PDB file of C-alpha atoms in Angstrom:
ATOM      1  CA  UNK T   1       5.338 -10.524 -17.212  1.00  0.00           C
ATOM      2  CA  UNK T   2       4.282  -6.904 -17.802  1.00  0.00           C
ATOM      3  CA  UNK T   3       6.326  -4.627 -19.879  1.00  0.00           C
ATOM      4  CA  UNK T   4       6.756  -0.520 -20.595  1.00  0.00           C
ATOM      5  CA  UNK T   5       8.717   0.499 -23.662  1.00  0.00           C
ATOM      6  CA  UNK T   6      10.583   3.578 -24.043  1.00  0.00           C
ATOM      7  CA  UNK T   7      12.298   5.096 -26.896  1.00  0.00           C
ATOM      8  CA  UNK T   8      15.333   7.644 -27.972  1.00  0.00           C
ATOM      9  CA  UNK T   9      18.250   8.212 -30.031  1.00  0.00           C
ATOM     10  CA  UNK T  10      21.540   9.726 -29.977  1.00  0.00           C
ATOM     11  CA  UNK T  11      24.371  10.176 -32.154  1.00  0.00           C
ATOM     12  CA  UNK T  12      27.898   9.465 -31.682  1.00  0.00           C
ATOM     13  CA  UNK T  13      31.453   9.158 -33.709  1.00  0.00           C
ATOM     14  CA  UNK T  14      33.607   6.563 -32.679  1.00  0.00           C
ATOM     15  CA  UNK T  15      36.112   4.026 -34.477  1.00  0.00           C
ATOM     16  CA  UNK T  16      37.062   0.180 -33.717  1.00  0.00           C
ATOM     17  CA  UNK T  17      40.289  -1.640 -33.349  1.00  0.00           C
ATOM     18  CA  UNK T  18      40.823  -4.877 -35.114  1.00  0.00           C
ATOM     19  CA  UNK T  19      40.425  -6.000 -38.514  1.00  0.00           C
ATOM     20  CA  UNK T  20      36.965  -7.666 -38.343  1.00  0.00           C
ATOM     21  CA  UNK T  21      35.963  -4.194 -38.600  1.00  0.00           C
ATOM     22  CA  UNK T  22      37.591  -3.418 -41.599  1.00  0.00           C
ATOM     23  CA  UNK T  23      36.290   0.464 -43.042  1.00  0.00           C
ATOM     24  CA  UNK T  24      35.108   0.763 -39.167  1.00  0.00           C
ATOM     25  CA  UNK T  25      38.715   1.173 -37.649  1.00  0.00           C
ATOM     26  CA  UNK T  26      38.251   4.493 -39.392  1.00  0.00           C
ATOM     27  CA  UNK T  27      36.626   7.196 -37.541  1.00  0.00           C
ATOM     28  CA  UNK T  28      32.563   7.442 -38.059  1.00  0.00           C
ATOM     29  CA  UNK T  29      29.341   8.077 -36.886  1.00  0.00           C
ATOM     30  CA  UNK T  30      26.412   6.389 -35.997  1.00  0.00           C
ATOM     31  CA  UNK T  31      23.078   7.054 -34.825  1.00  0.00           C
ATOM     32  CA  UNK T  32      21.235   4.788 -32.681  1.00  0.00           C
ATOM     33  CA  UNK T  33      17.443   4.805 -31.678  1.00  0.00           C
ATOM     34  CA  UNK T  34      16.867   3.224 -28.367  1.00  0.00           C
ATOM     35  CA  UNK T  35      14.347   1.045 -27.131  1.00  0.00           C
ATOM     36  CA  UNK T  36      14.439   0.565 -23.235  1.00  0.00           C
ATOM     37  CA  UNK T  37      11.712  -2.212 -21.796  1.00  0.00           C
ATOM     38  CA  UNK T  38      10.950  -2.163 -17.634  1.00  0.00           C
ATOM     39  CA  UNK T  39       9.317  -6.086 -16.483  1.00  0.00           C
ATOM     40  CA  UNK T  40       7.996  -6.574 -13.590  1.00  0.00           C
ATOM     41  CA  UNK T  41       5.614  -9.320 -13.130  1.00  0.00           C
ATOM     42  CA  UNK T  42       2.732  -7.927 -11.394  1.00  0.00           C
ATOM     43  CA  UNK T  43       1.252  -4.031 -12.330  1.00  0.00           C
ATOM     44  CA  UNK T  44       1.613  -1.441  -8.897  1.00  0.00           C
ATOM     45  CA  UNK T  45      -1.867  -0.526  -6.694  1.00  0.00           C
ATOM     46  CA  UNK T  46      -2.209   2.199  -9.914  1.00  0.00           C
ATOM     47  CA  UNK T  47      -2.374  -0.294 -12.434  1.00  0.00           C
ATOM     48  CA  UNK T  48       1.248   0.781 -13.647  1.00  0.00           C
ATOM     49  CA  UNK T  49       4.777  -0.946 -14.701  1.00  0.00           C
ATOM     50  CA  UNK T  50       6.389   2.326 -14.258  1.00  0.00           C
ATOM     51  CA  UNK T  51       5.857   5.982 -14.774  1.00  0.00           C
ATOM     52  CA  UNK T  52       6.165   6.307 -18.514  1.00  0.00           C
ATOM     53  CA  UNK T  53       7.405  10.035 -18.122  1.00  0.00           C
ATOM     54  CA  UNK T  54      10.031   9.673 -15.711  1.00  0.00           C
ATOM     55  CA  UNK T  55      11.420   6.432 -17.569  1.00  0.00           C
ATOM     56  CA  UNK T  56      11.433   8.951 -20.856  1.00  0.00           C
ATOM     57  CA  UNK T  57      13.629  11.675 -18.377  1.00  0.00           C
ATOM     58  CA  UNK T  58      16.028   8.868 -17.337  1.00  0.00           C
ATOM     59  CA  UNK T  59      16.869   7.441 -20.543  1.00  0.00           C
ATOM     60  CA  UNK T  60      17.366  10.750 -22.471  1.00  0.00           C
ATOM     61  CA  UNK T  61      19.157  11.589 -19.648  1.00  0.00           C
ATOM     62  CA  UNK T  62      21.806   8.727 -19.651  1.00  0.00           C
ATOM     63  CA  UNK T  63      21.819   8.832 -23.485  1.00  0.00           C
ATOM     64  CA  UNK T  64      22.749  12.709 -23.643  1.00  0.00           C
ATOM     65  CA  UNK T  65      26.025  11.469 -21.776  1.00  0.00           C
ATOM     66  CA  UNK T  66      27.224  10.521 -25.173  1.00  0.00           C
ATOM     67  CA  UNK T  67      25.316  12.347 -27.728  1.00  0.00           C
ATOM     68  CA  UNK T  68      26.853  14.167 -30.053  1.00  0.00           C
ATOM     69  CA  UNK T  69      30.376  13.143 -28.654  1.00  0.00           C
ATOM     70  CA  UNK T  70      33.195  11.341 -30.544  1.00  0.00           C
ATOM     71  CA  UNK T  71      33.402   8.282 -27.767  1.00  0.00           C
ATOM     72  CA  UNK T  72      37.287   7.420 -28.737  1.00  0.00           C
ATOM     73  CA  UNK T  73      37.863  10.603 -26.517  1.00  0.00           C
ATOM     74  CA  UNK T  74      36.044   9.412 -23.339  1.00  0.00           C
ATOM     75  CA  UNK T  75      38.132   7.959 -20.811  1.00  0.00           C
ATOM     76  CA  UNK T  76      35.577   5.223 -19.410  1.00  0.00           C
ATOM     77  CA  UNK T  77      36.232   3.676 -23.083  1.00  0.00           C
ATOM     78  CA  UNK T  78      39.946   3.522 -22.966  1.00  0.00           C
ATOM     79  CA  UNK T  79      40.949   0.228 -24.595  1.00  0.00           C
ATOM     80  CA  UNK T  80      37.583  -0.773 -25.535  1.00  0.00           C
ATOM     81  CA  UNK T  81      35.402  -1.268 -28.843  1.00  0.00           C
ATOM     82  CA  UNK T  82      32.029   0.663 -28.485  1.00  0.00           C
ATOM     83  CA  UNK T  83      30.034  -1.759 -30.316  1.00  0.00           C
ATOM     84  CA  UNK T  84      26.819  -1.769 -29.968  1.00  0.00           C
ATOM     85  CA  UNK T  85      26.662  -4.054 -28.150  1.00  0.00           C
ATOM     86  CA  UNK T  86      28.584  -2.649 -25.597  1.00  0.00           C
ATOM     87  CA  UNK T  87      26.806  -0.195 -25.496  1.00  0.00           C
ATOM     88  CA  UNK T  88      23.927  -1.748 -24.942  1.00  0.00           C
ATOM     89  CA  UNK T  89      25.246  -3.083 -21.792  1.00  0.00           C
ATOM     90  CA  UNK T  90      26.838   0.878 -20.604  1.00  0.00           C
ATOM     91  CA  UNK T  91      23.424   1.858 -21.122  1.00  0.00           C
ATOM     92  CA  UNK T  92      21.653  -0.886 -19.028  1.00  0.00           C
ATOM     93  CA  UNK T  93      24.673  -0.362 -16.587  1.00  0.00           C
ATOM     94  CA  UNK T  94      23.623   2.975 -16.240  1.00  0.00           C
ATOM     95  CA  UNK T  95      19.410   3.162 -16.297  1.00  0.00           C
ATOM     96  CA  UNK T  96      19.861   0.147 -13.925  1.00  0.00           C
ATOM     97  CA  UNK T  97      21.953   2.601 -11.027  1.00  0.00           C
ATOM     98  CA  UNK T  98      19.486   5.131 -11.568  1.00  0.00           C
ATOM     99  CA  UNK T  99      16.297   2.707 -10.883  1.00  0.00           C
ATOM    100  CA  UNK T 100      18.229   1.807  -7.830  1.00  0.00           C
ATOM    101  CA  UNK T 101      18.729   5.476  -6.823  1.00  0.00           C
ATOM    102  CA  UNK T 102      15.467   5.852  -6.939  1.00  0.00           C
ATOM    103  CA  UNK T 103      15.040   8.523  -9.690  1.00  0.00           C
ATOM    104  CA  UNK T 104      12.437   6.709 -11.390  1.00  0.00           C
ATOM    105  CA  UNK T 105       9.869   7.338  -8.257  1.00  0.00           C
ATOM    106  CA  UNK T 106       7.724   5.156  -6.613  1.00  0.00           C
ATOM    107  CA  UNK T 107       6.255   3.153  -9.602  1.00  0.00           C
ATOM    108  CA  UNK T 108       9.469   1.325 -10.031  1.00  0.00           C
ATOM    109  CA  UNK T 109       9.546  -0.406  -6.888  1.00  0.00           C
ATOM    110  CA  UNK T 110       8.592  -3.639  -8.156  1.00  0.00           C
ATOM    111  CA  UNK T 111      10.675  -4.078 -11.550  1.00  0.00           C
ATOM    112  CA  UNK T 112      12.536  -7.127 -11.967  1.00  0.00           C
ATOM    113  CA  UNK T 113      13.934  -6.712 -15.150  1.00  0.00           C
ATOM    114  CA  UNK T 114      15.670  -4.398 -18.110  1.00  0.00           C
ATOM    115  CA  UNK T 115      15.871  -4.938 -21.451  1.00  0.00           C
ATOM    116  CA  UNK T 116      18.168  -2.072 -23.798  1.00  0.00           C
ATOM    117  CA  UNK T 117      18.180  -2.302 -27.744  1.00  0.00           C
ATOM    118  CA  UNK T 118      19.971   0.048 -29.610  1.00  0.00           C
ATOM    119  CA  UNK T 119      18.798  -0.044 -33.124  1.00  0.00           C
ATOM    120  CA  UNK T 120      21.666   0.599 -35.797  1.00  0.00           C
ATOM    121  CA  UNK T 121      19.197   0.582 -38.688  1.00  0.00           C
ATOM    122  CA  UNK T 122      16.101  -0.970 -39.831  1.00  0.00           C
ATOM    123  CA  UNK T 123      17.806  -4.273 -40.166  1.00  0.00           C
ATOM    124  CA  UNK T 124      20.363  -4.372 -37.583  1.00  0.00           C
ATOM    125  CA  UNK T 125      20.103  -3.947 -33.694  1.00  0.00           C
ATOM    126  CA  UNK T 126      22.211  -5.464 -30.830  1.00  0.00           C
ATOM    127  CA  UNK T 127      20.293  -5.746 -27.643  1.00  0.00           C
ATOM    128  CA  UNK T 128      21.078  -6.220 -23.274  1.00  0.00           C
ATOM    129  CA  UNK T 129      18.918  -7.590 -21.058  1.00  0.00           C
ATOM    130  CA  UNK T 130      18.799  -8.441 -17.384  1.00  0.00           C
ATOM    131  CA  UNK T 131      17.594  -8.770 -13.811  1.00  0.00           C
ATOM    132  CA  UNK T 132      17.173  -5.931 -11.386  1.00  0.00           C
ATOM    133  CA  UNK T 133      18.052  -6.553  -7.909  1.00  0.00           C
ATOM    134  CA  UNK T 134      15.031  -6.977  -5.597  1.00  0.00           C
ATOM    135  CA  UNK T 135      15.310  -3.803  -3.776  1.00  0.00           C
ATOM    136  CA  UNK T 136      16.124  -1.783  -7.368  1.00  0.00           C
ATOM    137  CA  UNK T 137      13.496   1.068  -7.514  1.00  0.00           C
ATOM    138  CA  UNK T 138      12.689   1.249  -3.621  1.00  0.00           C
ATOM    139  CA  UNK T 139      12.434   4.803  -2.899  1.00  0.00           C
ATOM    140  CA  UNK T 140      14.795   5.675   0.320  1.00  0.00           C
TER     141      UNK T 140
END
């Protein structure tokens, strides 16, 4: 299995429900560098996973949805702990409908696979990872 890494932050506010979270219920930030991974099991004709430029575009494009927003306020999070691992899984949600749209060109016609890890700190991360449907990245 062949693999391309990408990487990016953002920043957020947000606060959890519940008292596993204890100080946490209170409003506060985080920052979170990302690490997204495309597999696919053989390389393209060019010798390529996927085009390491337009993966770049794609994820700081789905992660400026929420940068620098307070994520108690968005609606799509009503009711819902944005953990990060949940997060992890929005984000994979979200780079996955794009490969599938196409937007990450022809090079992505042949992934199989995503992998998101959001990376709280140095010693904490929380990560998603799954399979692409076999037409995900076919250009239309």
């Amino acid at each position: 299995m062949y693999s391309v890494n990408v990487r990016d932050h953002f920043m957020i506010a947000h606060s959890f429900r519940g008292e596993a979270f204890g100080p946490a219920q209170r409003l506060h930030g985080a920052t979170y560098v990302v690490d997204l991974e495309f597999r696919r099991a053989e390389l393209d004709a060019d010798g390529m996973v996927v085009d390491i430029a337009r993966a770049t575009e794609v994820l700081r494009s789905v992660l400026g949805e929420f940068n620098l927003r307070n994520l108690d306020d968005d609606p799509a999070f009503e009711g819902r702990n944005t953990t990060t691992e949940f997060m992890a899984r929005v984000i994979f949600g979200r780079v996955a409908a794009r490969v599938a749209a196409g937007e990450l060109g022809p090079h992505a016609g042949g992934l199989s696979g995503l992998r998101v890890r959001l990376n709280e700190s140095h010693v904490a991360w929380a990560a998603y990872e799954g399979a692409l449907p076999a037409e995900a990245g076919r250009t239309p």
